[in-house]
Amino acid sequence: MPDEIQEEPSEPNSVAIACLSTELTSRVCAAPSGDLTMSAMGVSTLCLLYLTLAIPALDAGDRRAQRSRRQSTYAKDGMFELSIIHLNDFHARFEQTSWSSGNCPKGQEDSCVGGIARLYTAIDELVARRPNAIFLNAGDNFQGTLWYTLFKWNLTLEFMNLLPHDAMTLGNHEFDDKLAGVIPFIKGLNCPVVVANIDDSLEPRFQGLYNKSVVIERDGRKIGIVGYIIKTVNELSSTEKLMFLDEVEAVRSESARLKSQGVDIIIGLSHAGYGTDLVVAAEVPDIDVIVGGHSHTLLYTGTPPGGDISEGPYPTVVTQASGKMVPVVQAYAFSKYLGNLTVWFDQEGEPITFNDLVTCTPFLNTIDTLELQGRDLLQVLEKSVSNPFNSTASGGFNGKGFLQYAGLNVVYNLTRPIGERVVEVEVLCAECRVPQYQPLNLDTWYRIVTNSYLAGGGDGYKVFEQNSRNHNIDLFQLSLIHWNDFHARFEQTGWAGGSCPANDNSSCVGGVARVATAIKDLKARYPHSVFLNAGDVFQGTLWYTLFRWNATVKFMNMLPHDAMTLGNHEFDNGLEGIIPFMEQANFPIVVANIDDSEEPDFQGLYNKSIIIEREGRKIGIVGYLLNSTHTIASTENLRFLGEVETVTREVSVLKEQGADIIIALSHCGLQADREVASVVPGLDIIVGGHSHTLLYNGTAPRNDTTGGTYPIVVHQDDGRQVLIVQAGANSKYLGHLLVYFDSGGEVVSWSGNPILMDQSIQPDPEIVAELEPLRQEVEQLGSMPIGSTRVRLSRPCSLGECNLGNMITDAMVEEVCSDTSSTRAKNAWTYAAIAMMNSGGIRAEISELNDGGKNIKTNFTKDSMILFNDLATAQPFQNTVDTLELEGHVLLQVIELSAARPFSSRSYLISDPEELTRDARVFSGYGFLQYSVRVCVCVCVCVCVCACVCVCVCVCVRPCIFLPIYSYVALYIFETGIHVTYNISLPAGSRVQELSILCDECDIPEYQPLNLTKWYRIAMASFLAEGGDDFGIIPQNRRNHNMGRVDLDIFSEYIKKNSPIIQGVDGRIQMIQAGHSGEGSNFTTGTRLKKKYYKTILFVRRKSTLKSLLSISKWMNKVKPKTEI
């Protein structure tokens, strides 16, 4: 496994041994406990060893020459032993760094790691002592620190030439200074550069500087090294006229050529990323090992040092269709780790097939772990050489029952009496920073892995059976692949789930084709994987708007689903929109808590649960969705039952049918899943959805918001552990969890993390081809320009005001403001002065004006185009904008309900001027309403240019405390809406502290106290008007309900009219907490605690006139504060 490059090893605190008679399987290597640090696979495949040894350094040339002269003394039992030392993504870390690869803090040098000098020592030690060693570099040596900024390729070349490279491939960052920056580096290197998938036909300067591959020899064996780089490197760096070919095809072609020339061991040296390497390993028949880079992936067997996160075992072993096993390795980045892999090959270098393994180890033993005390272990070793001599053997014993070891160094003296032949025993430590051998301690308990035959006392080794403790029979490994809330993200998206920027797709993620590749990669590594879908595959983009269930079922059927549950959005188009999907799905759909007794057309289309088998184990899968689904979707006469009761009942049924592993497939959200996990007996795992929660271990990519660890572990009252997983939304992540079960079906251990669907994962070509004709239709409509924006129109809108919500509700008011019908009162300036929008109706940002989600741009030099696809993604539901009337006291209840939801599983960090953070008292934001308002109470002095651009200094009144990142500003001619202040620390139902309503039947619009008995006209989405998001109080108490036009048409017209958009925030929704000014629990209609402050406001209005600005100023001066501080 990768050796951590650190100055001093830590003291060991325990040890582990692998003790074998004839076999040790890969399951031990994959065990997540961290205790089994030595492993092998079969008798004639490979062992993973790692040592750090002190040897004087030679110069690079002498060291390479010494390695090439090594003879067959290193081969044993006819096997060729090859040691691969490897480095990737050095990124100019010439000096040691902090643990997180930043600058090494002064005074804390002892905790720093890496650096070129430390690498030099470690490589020297390994090269000098390891048999047939080769040293490979997987690229990206350039870029990353001030060292490179100052010295560029010159310094990098000097120090790379001090290391004994056998070969190097190029990384994308080698091209950061174009060809002028990489050509001198390649020319000056004293080792070959290998890249097989470059087409340099248009760049004669680059020709002849590198090879597709190189052949080196060790101990008479020819070893071919084929290089390749990610084929999208031209999108990541300045490669000028170089072109990059498909990785699989290029490596396949070059490997076949090497094979035809008598090269029997072929290594891929890759800078394409872990995901691509897994595909190459699976699909290139002649490849034997892949040494990778680019994705900065730490592969590690056991628990990595210092809390680092491993993304898989070292090596990750990919099994090809032929049965051949290909190890894949990578050693993170920044010189923090040095990879060190030892592989044994047979004499011919031929692949070892499954048939070879069965012939070698035919007994179908399980792999068990147990503990023996040192004195008992010594008895085992003595027993190994205790059989008396006979004529068929020599050397003092006949060899029957002789044990093979890993993790032990044993010296025997066969001339001594039986029982006294062990002269010296050293044991390899397990829980230690640098593995090393230590003398056997007779009183220490050692953890041992062996086969069940020996563990049961076979071959006379009764000490295993009689004196061991903590004997664990072979654990069952379940590989669980899952996703949730796909929401019609057929194509890759921007970081926040909106449209992928047309001018830069390098930071785009997801898409069904990329997910398909990732699933294939995982199934290649874990052939018995289970793949589950937690619902909400419908709705969210123009793809669904155009093709509905048809495209969805087509592409879902192309993925190897074992089961799916339904989400609430599957019902967005009523039963007629979901029944055809369920009828044509080629995988089972499971939902246990639906009562379809009044909907006969829905009956027989799904199951409450199913049972599948993996390696002889029965796995039950029970589905459930939110019991309030009928309040947020069009479920007609279906009824939804309590989650806990129905899941408990169905788990009992599955247990009776022989299932010993139970997985719940949920579309209820993390909070509900926690409750189910805590009380349902017999449940093992919950795969969740609905709340769009990313569970992740460590820091998520680009600091993505997480809602907890992966998995969340819930402990039931009887001590059982239930694991909960969820993987964000919008195909951005694919969840992968490895769980180990004992023979009784109880969870023993686990490992895993969601996988980011980024550019390192190549889209599946078959799915890309199927998408293309549909994509053309989507693109034709979606690429239609609507308008432009100069600001980022952002979400989420679920915890307060957002500027995208402001713009949508303002568009609603402008729509009804243009109503000239006779229904409008004689003195009314608009038909409705209030508009409401539920936060769940806003599904994505518009125009992601940011650097791949990493840095929000604050200085825009030009307008950003808004396309129709952006609008359809932000508002995909095709609601109509309806008007209705509610009485004042009902309106108050609606606004209270908006902030009444209990705290949810989604995590947000919100700071106010005193750095307050939300806790469990805060509402969830689910169903939170956005209100239309476009004025604040200010007295302004303005200086205008051409009556269209004005700078105003205003004296304004505001509440004392507000949360600025959820408070927004927007000033328009049509001033309409609501001002509301919530005290979020108070109980639900009494959080509204102030509520003022913009008048409609008035000469000059102004905010007035809410009148509890007055009827107010309101514009809102039809979803809300019909009681969606559990706002049933609206249809129950409304009058004069009128259906309007489709929201997307209204929104499009609004943007066309008002582009470029400069929508800001104005604090129409304010939030305070107890203990601050404004504290109190009594609702007031219009009396406000206020204070003065000064603010400069820039008005940019293409059709503004001086007259309209003066009208606004006149109106502002008329409004006087009712209470002053």
mmCIF file with all atom_site columns, N, CA and C in Angstrom, residues 371-421:
data_model
loop_
_atom_site.group_PDB
_atom_site.id
_atom_site.type_symbol
_atom_site.label_atom_id
_atom_site.label_alt_id
_atom_site.label_comp_id
_atom_site.label_asym_id
_atom_site.label_entity_id
_atom_site.label_seq_id
_atom_site.pdbx_PDB_ins_code
_atom_site.Cartn_x
_atom_site.Cartn_y
_atom_site.Cartn_z
_atom_site.occupancy
_atom_site.B_iso_or_equiv
_atom_site.pdbx_formal_charge
_atom_site.auth_seq_id
_atom_site.auth_comp_id
_atom_site.auth_asym_id
_atom_site.auth_atom_id
_atom_site.pdbx_PDB_model_num
ATOM 1   N N  . GLU A 1 371 ? -8.020 -14.874 17.326 1.00 0.00 ? 371 GLU A N  1
ATOM 2   C CA . GLU A 1 371 ? -6.884 -14.357 18.080 1.00 0.00 ? 371 GLU A CA 1
ATOM 3   C C  . GLU A 1 371 ? -6.232 -15.493 18.855 1.00 0.00 ? 371 GLU A C  1
ATOM 4   N N  . LEU A 1 372 ? -4.888 -15.513 18.845 1.00 0.00 ? 372 LEU A N  1
ATOM 5   C CA . LEU A 1 372 ? -4.094 -16.454 19.619 1.00 0.00 ? 372 LEU A CA 1
ATOM 6   C C  . LEU A 1 372 ? -3.075 -15.684 20.434 1.00 0.00 ? 372 LEU A C  1
ATOM 7   N N  . GLN A 1 373 ? -2.801 -16.173 21.640 1.00 0.00 ? 373 GLN A N  1
ATOM 8   C CA . GLN A 1 373 ? -1.745 -15.598 22.451 1.00 0.00 ? 373 GLN A CA 1
ATOM 9   C C  . GLN A 1 373 ? -0.393 -16.023 21.879 1.00 0.00 ? 373 GLN A C  1
ATOM 10  N N  . GLY A 1 374 ? 0.624  -15.244 22.146 1.00 0.00 ? 374 GLY A N  1
ATOM 11  C CA . GLY A 1 374 ? 1.942  -15.509 21.591 1.00 0.00 ? 374 GLY A CA 1
ATOM 12  C C  . GLY A 1 374 ? 2.458  -16.905 21.860 1.00 0.00 ? 374 GLY A C  1
ATOM 13  N N  . ARG A 1 375 ? 2.253  -17.428 23.074 1.00 0.00 ? 375 ARG A N  1
ATOM 14  C CA . ARG A 1 375 ? 2.742  -18.760 23.421 1.00 0.00 ? 375 ARG A CA 1
ATOM 15  C C  . ARG A 1 375 ? 2.013  -19.843 22.596 1.00 0.00 ? 375 ARG A C  1
ATOM 16  N N  . ASP A 1 376 ? 0.723  -19.604 22.279 1.00 0.00 ? 376 ASP A N  1
ATOM 17  C CA . ASP A 1 376 ? -0.005 -20.565 21.437 1.00 0.00 ? 376 ASP A CA 1
ATOM 18  C C  . ASP A 1 376 ? 0.437  -20.476 19.981 1.00 0.00 ? 376 ASP A C  1
ATOM 19  N N  . LEU A 1 377 ? 0.726  -19.283 19.541 1.00 0.00 ? 377 LEU A N  1
ATOM 20  C CA . LEU A 1 377 ? 1.239  -19.113 18.191 1.00 0.00 ? 377 LEU A CA 1
ATOM 21  C C  . LEU A 1 377 ? 2.572  -19.846 18.036 1.00 0.00 ? 377 LEU A C  1
ATOM 22  N N  . LEU A 1 378 ? 3.393  -19.795 19.062 1.00 0.00 ? 378 LEU A N  1
ATOM 23  C CA . LEU A 1 378 ? 4.662  -20.522 19.019 1.00 0.00 ? 378 LEU A CA 1
ATOM 24  C C  . LEU A 1 378 ? 4.418  -22.023 18.878 1.00 0.00 ? 378 LEU A C  1
ATOM 25  N N  . GLN A 1 379 ? 3.400  -22.551 19.562 1.00 0.00 ? 379 GLN A N  1
ATOM 26  C CA . GLN A 1 379 ? 3.051  -23.970 19.421 1.00 0.00 ? 379 GLN A CA 1
ATOM 27  C C  . GLN A 1 379 ? 2.657  -24.302 17.979 1.00 0.00 ? 379 GLN A C  1
ATOM 28  N N  . VAL A 1 380 ? 1.907  -23.402 17.363 1.00 0.00 ? 380 VAL A N  1
ATOM 29  C CA . VAL A 1 380 ? 1.500  -23.607 15.972 1.00 0.00 ? 380 VAL A CA 1
ATOM 30  C C  . VAL A 1 380 ? 2.731  -23.716 15.080 1.00 0.00 ? 380 VAL A C  1
ATOM 31  N N  . LEU A 1 381 ? 3.689  -22.822 15.275 1.00 0.00 ? 381 LEU A N  1
ATOM 32  C CA . LEU A 1 381 ? 4.896  -22.831 14.449 1.00 0.00 ? 381 LEU A CA 1
ATOM 33  C C  . LEU A 1 381 ? 5.724  -24.089 14.680 1.00 0.00 ? 381 LEU A C  1
ATOM 34  N N  . GLU A 1 382 ? 5.790  -24.541 15.917 1.00 0.00 ? 382 GLU A N  1
ATOM 35  C CA . GLU A 1 382 ? 6.497  -25.796 16.199 1.00 0.00 ? 382 GLU A CA 1
ATOM 36  C C  . GLU A 1 382 ? 5.792  -26.982 15.541 1.00 0.00 ? 382 GLU A C  1
ATOM 37  N N  . LYS A 1 383 ? 4.475  -26.981 15.592 1.00 0.00 ? 383 LYS A N  1
ATOM 38  C CA . LYS A 1 383 ? 3.687  -28.053 14.968 1.00 0.00 ? 383 LYS A CA 1
ATOM 39  C C  . LYS A 1 383 ? 3.960  -28.127 13.466 1.00 0.00 ? 383 LYS A C  1
ATOM 40  N N  . SER A 1 384 ? 4.223  -26.975 12.851 1.00 0.00 ? 384 SER A N  1
ATOM 41  C CA . SER A 1 384 ? 4.432  -26.912 11.409 1.00 0.00 ? 384 SER A CA 1
ATOM 42  C C  . SER A 1 384 ? 5.628  -27.748 10.958 1.00 0.00 ? 384 SER A C  1
ATOM 43  N N  . VAL A 1 385 ? 6.615  -27.961 11.839 1.00 0.00 ? 385 VAL A N  1
ATOM 44  C CA . VAL A 1 385 ? 7.816  -28.732 11.476 1.00 0.00 ? 385 VAL A CA 1
ATOM 45  C C  . VAL A 1 385 ? 7.982  -29.941 12.402 1.00 0.00 ? 385 VAL A C  1
ATOM 46  N N  . SER A 1 386 ? 6.861  -30.473 12.850 1.00 0.00 ? 386 SER A N  1
ATOM 47  C CA . SER A 1 386 ? 6.939  -31.557 13.839 1.00 0.00 ? 386 SER A CA 1
ATOM 48  C C  . SER A 1 386 ? 6.716  -32.942 13.276 1.00 0.00 ? 386 SER A C  1
ATOM 49  N N  . ASN A 1 387 ? 6.265  -33.068 12.017 1.00 0.00 ? 387 ASN A N  1
ATOM 50  C CA . ASN A 1 387 ? 6.023  -34.399 11.479 1.00 0.00 ? 387 ASN A CA 1
ATOM 51  C C  . ASN A 1 387 ? 7.355  -35.126 11.266 1.00 0.00 ? 387 ASN A C  1
ATOM 52  N N  . PRO A 1 388 ? 7.441  -36.368 11.688 1.00 0.00 ? 388 PRO A N  1
ATOM 53  C CA . PRO A 1 388 ? 8.723  -37.074 11.627 1.00 0.00 ? 388 PRO A CA 1
ATOM 54  C C  . PRO A 1 388 ? 9.195  -37.321 10.200 1.00 0.00 ? 388 PRO A C  1
ATOM 55  N N  . PHE A 1 389 ? 10.485 -37.437 10.059 1.00 0.00 ? 389 PHE A N  1
ATOM 56  C CA . PHE A 1 389 ? 11.121 -37.681 8.763  1.00 0.00 ? 389 PHE A CA 1
ATOM 57  C C  . PHE A 1 389 ? 10.685 -39.017 8.175  1.00 0.00 ? 389 PHE A C  1
ATOM 58  N N  . ASN A 1 390 ? 10.511 -39.054 6.863  1.00 0.00 ? 390 ASN A N  1
ATOM 59  C CA . ASN A 1 390 ? 10.341 -40.338 6.184  1.00 0.00 ? 390 ASN A CA 1
ATOM 60  C C  . ASN A 1 390 ? 11.086 -40.288 4.867  1.00 0.00 ? 390 ASN A C  1
ATOM 61  N N  . SER A 1 391 ? 11.004 -41.347 4.104  1.00 0.00 ? 391 SER A N  1
ATOM 62  C CA . SER A 1 391 ? 11.849 -41.473 2.918  1.00 0.00 ? 391 SER A CA 1
ATOM 63  C C  . SER A 1 391 ? 11.458 -40.548 1.784  1.00 0.00 ? 391 SER A C  1
ATOM 64  N N  . THR A 1 392 ? 10.302 -39.943 1.903  1.00 0.00 ? 392 THR A N  1
ATOM 65  C CA . THR A 1 392 ? 9.857  -39.076 0.797  1.00 0.00 ? 392 THR A CA 1
ATOM 66  C C  . THR A 1 392 ? 10.244 -37.632 1.008  1.00 0.00 ? 392 THR A C  1
ATOM 67  N N  . ALA A 1 393 ? 10.884 -37.321 2.102  1.00 0.00 ? 393 ALA A N  1
ATOM 68  C CA . ALA A 1 393 ? 11.264 -35.935 2.363  1.00 0.00 ? 393 ALA A CA 1
ATOM 69  C C  . ALA A 1 393 ? 12.680 -35.909 2.898  1.00 0.00 ? 393 ALA A C  1
ATOM 70  N N  . SER A 1 394 ? 13.217 -34.727 3.008  1.00 0.00 ? 394 SER A N  1
ATOM 71  C CA . SER A 1 394 ? 14.565 -34.559 3.534  1.00 0.00 ? 394 SER A CA 1
ATOM 72  C C  . SER A 1 394 ? 14.607 -33.364 4.445  1.00 0.00 ? 394 SER A C  1
ATOM 73  N N  . GLY A 1 395 ? 15.659 -33.244 5.239  1.00 0.00 ? 395 GLY A N  1
ATOM 74  C CA . GLY A 1 395 ? 15.849 -32.078 6.079  1.00 0.00 ? 395 GLY A CA 1
ATOM 75  C C  . GLY A 1 395 ? 15.235 -32.215 7.439  1.00 0.00 ? 395 GLY A C  1
ATOM 76  N N  . GLY A 1 396 ? 14.813 -33.378 7.882  1.00 0.00 ? 396 GLY A N  1
ATOM 77  C CA . GLY A 1 396 ? 14.394 -33.558 9.254  1.00 0.00 ? 396 GLY A CA 1
ATOM 78  C C  . GLY A 1 396 ? 12.902 -33.578 9.473  1.00 0.00 ? 396 GLY A C  1
ATOM 79  N N  . PHE A 1 397 ? 12.053 -33.272 8.458  1.00 0.00 ? 397 PHE A N  1
ATOM 80  C CA . PHE A 1 397 ? 10.598 -33.411 8.597  1.00 0.00 ? 397 PHE A CA 1
ATOM 81  C C  . PHE A 1 397 ? 10.012 -33.651 7.214  1.00 0.00 ? 397 PHE A C  1
ATOM 82  N N  . ASN A 1 398 ? 8.844  -34.210 7.180  1.00 0.00 ? 398 ASN A N  1
ATOM 83  C CA . ASN A 1 398 ? 8.318  -34.632 5.877  1.00 0.00 ? 398 ASN A CA 1
ATOM 84  C C  . ASN A 1 398 ? 7.478  -33.602 5.166  1.00 0.00 ? 398 ASN A C  1
ATOM 85  N N  . GLY A 1 399 ? 7.255  -32.467 5.780  1.00 0.00 ? 399 GLY A N  1
ATOM 86  C CA . GLY A 1 399 ? 6.564  -31.384 5.105  1.00 0.00 ? 399 GLY A CA 1
ATOM 87  C C  . GLY A 1 399 ? 5.065  -31.449 5.153  1.00 0.00 ? 399 GLY A C  1
ATOM 88  N N  . LYS A 1 400 ? 4.480  -32.535 5.633  1.00 0.00 ? 400 LYS A N  1
ATOM 89  C CA . LYS A 1 400 ? 3.029  -32.628 5.697  1.00 0.00 ? 400 LYS A CA 1
ATOM 90  C C  . LYS A 1 400 ? 2.499  -31.660 6.742  1.00 0.00 ? 400 LYS A C  1
ATOM 91  N N  . GLY A 1 401 ? 1.553  -30.825 6.352  1.00 0.00 ? 401 GLY A N  1
ATOM 92  C CA . GLY A 1 401 ? 0.981  -29.853 7.273  1.00 0.00 ? 401 GLY A CA 1
ATOM 93  C C  . GLY A 1 401 ? 1.831  -28.615 7.475  1.00 0.00 ? 401 GLY A C  1
ATOM 94  N N  . PHE A 1 402 ? 2.917  -28.460 6.685  1.00 0.00 ? 402 PHE A N  1
ATOM 95  C CA . PHE A 1 402 ? 3.763  -27.272 6.831  1.00 0.00 ? 402 PHE A CA 1
ATOM 96  C C  . PHE A 1 402 ? 2.992  -26.029 6.412  1.00 0.00 ? 402 PHE A C  1
ATOM 97  N N  . LEU A 1 403 ? 3.064  -24.982 7.218  1.00 0.00 ? 403 LEU A N  1
ATOM 98  C CA . LEU A 1 403 ? 2.267  -23.774 6.994  1.00 0.00 ? 403 LEU A CA 1
ATOM 99  C C  . LEU A 1 403 ? 3.024  -22.758 6.154  1.00 0.00 ? 403 LEU A C  1
ATOM 100 N N  . GLN A 1 404 ? 2.260  -21.996 5.355  1.00 0.00 ? 404 GLN A N  1
ATOM 101 C CA . GLN A 1 404 ? 2.781  -20.822 4.656  1.00 0.00 ? 404 GLN A CA 1
ATOM 102 C C  . GLN A 1 404 ? 2.321  -19.586 5.425  1.00 0.00 ? 404 GLN A C  1
ATOM 103 N N  . TYR A 1 405 ? 3.209  -18.583 5.501  1.00 0.00 ? 405 TYR A N  1
ATOM 104 C CA . TYR A 1 405 ? 2.909  -17.424 6.340  1.00 0.00 ? 405 TYR A CA 1
ATOM 105 C C  . TYR A 1 405 ? 2.963  -16.128 5.542  1.00 0.00 ? 405 TYR A C  1
ATOM 106 N N  . ALA A 1 406 ? 2.254  -15.129 6.030  1.00 0.00 ? 406 ALA A N  1
ATOM 107 C CA . ALA A 1 406 ? 2.491  -13.728 5.677  1.00 0.00 ? 406 ALA A CA 1
ATOM 108 C C  . ALA A 1 406 ? 2.456  -12.959 6.979  1.00 0.00 ? 406 ALA A C  1
ATOM 109 N N  . GLY A 1 407 ? 3.372  -12.042 7.173  1.00 0.00 ? 407 GLY A N  1
ATOM 110 C CA . GLY A 1 407 ? 3.432  -11.266 8.402  1.00 0.00 ? 407 GLY A CA 1
ATOM 111 C C  . GLY A 1 407 ? 4.275  -11.901 9.476  1.00 0.00 ? 407 GLY A C  1
ATOM 112 N N  . LEU A 1 408 ? 5.005  -12.970 9.147  1.00 0.00 ? 408 LEU A N  1
ATOM 113 C CA . LEU A 1 408 ? 5.893  -13.650 10.087 1.00 0.00 ? 408 LEU A CA 1
ATOM 114 C C  . LEU A 1 408 ? 7.254  -13.866 9.437  1.00 0.00 ? 408 LEU A C  1
ATOM 115 N N  . ASN A 1 409 ? 8.295  -13.660 10.188 1.00 0.00 ? 409 ASN A N  1
ATOM 116 C CA . ASN A 1 409 ? 9.633  -14.121 9.823  1.00 0.00 ? 409 ASN A CA 1
ATOM 117 C C  . ASN A 1 409 ? 10.028 -15.176 10.844 1.00 0.00 ? 409 ASN A C  1
ATOM 118 N N  . VAL A 1 410 ? 10.240 -16.408 10.403 1.00 0.00 ? 410 VAL A N  1
ATOM 119 C CA . VAL A 1 410 ? 10.515 -17.526 11.307 1.00 0.00 ? 410 VAL A CA 1
ATOM 120 C C  . VAL A 1 410 ? 11.825 -18.197 10.896 1.00 0.00 ? 410 VAL A C  1
ATOM 121 N N  . VAL A 1 411 ? 12.685 -18.461 11.879 1.00 0.00 ? 411 VAL A N  1
ATOM 122 C CA . VAL A 1 411 ? 13.922 -19.213 11.659 1.00 0.00 ? 411 VAL A CA 1
ATOM 123 C C  . VAL A 1 411 ? 13.798 -20.553 12.391 1.00 0.00 ? 411 VAL A C  1
ATOM 124 N N  . TYR A 1 412 ? 13.975 -21.681 11.646 1.00 0.00 ? 412 TYR A N  1
ATOM 125 C CA . TYR A 1 412 ? 13.915 -23.020 12.213 1.00 0.00 ? 412 TYR A CA 1
ATOM 126 C C  . TYR A 1 412 ? 15.323 -23.636 12.223 1.00 0.00 ? 412 TYR A C  1
ATOM 127 N N  . ASN A 1 413 ? 15.597 -24.453 13.217 1.00 0.00 ? 413 ASN A N  1
ATOM 128 C CA . ASN A 1 413 ? 16.785 -25.292 13.235 1.00 0.00 ? 413 ASN A CA 1
ATOM 129 C C  . ASN A 1 413 ? 16.302 -26.731 13.258 1.00 0.00 ? 413 ASN A C  1
ATOM 130 N N  . LEU A 1 414 ? 16.323 -27.388 12.077 1.00 0.00 ? 414 LEU A N  1
ATOM 131 C CA . LEU A 1 414 ? 15.730 -28.716 11.934 1.00 0.00 ? 414 LEU A CA 1
ATOM 132 C C  . LEU A 1 414 ? 16.594 -29.809 12.547 1.00 0.00 ? 414 LEU A C  1
ATOM 133 N N  . THR A 1 415 ? 17.790 -29.455 13.034 1.00 0.00 ? 415 THR A N  1
ATOM 134 C CA . THR A 1 415 ? 18.615 -30.463 13.688 1.00 0.00 ? 415 THR A CA 1
ATOM 135 C C  . THR A 1 415 ? 18.252 -30.629 15.158 1.00 0.00 ? 415 THR A C  1
ATOM 136 N N  . ARG A 1 416 ? 17.432 -29.710 15.648 1.00 0.00 ? 416 ARG A N  1
ATOM 137 C CA . ARG A 1 416 ? 17.062 -29.782 17.061 1.00 0.00 ? 416 ARG A CA 1
ATOM 138 C C  . ARG A 1 416 ? 15.844 -30.688 17.232 1.00 0.00 ? 416 ARG A C  1
ATOM 139 N N  . PRO A 1 417 ? 15.537 -31.084 18.480 1.00 0.00 ? 417 PRO A N  1
ATOM 140 C CA . PRO A 1 417 ? 14.408 -31.993 18.719 1.00 0.00 ? 417 PRO A CA 1
ATOM 141 C C  . PRO A 1 417 ? 13.080 -31.333 18.350 1.00 0.00 ? 417 PRO A C  1
ATOM 142 N N  . ILE A 1 418 ? 12.099 -32.194 17.991 1.00 0.00 ? 418 ILE A N  1
ATOM 143 C CA . ILE A 1 418 ? 10.747 -31.706 17.693 1.00 0.00 ? 418 ILE A CA 1
ATOM 144 C C  . ILE A 1 418 ? 10.213 -30.966 18.920 1.00 0.00 ? 418 ILE A C  1
ATOM 145 N N  . GLY A 1 419 ? 9.603  -29.791 18.679 1.00 0.00 ? 419 GLY A N  1
ATOM 146 C CA . GLY A 1 419 ? 9.081  -28.957 19.761 1.00 0.00 ? 419 GLY A CA 1
ATOM 147 C C  . GLY A 1 419 ? 10.048 -27.896 20.213 1.00 0.00 ? 419 GLY A C  1
ATOM 148 N N  . GLU A 1 420 ? 11.310 -27.950 19.697 1.00 0.00 ? 420 GLU A N  1
ATOM 149 C CA . GLU A 1 420 ? 12.322 -26.951 20.073 1.00 0.00 ? 420 GLU A CA 1
ATOM 150 C C  . GLU A 1 420 ? 13.012 -26.389 18.821 1.00 0.00 ? 420 GLU A C  1
ATOM 151 N N  . ARG A 1 421 ? 12.372 -26.492 17.684 1.00 0.00 ? 421 ARG A N  1
ATOM 152 C CA . ARG A 1 421 ? 13.033 -26.129 16.429 1.00 0.00 ? 421 ARG A CA 1
ATOM 153 C C  . ARG A 1 421 ? 12.899 -24.649 16.060 1.00 0.00 ? 421 ARG A C  1
#
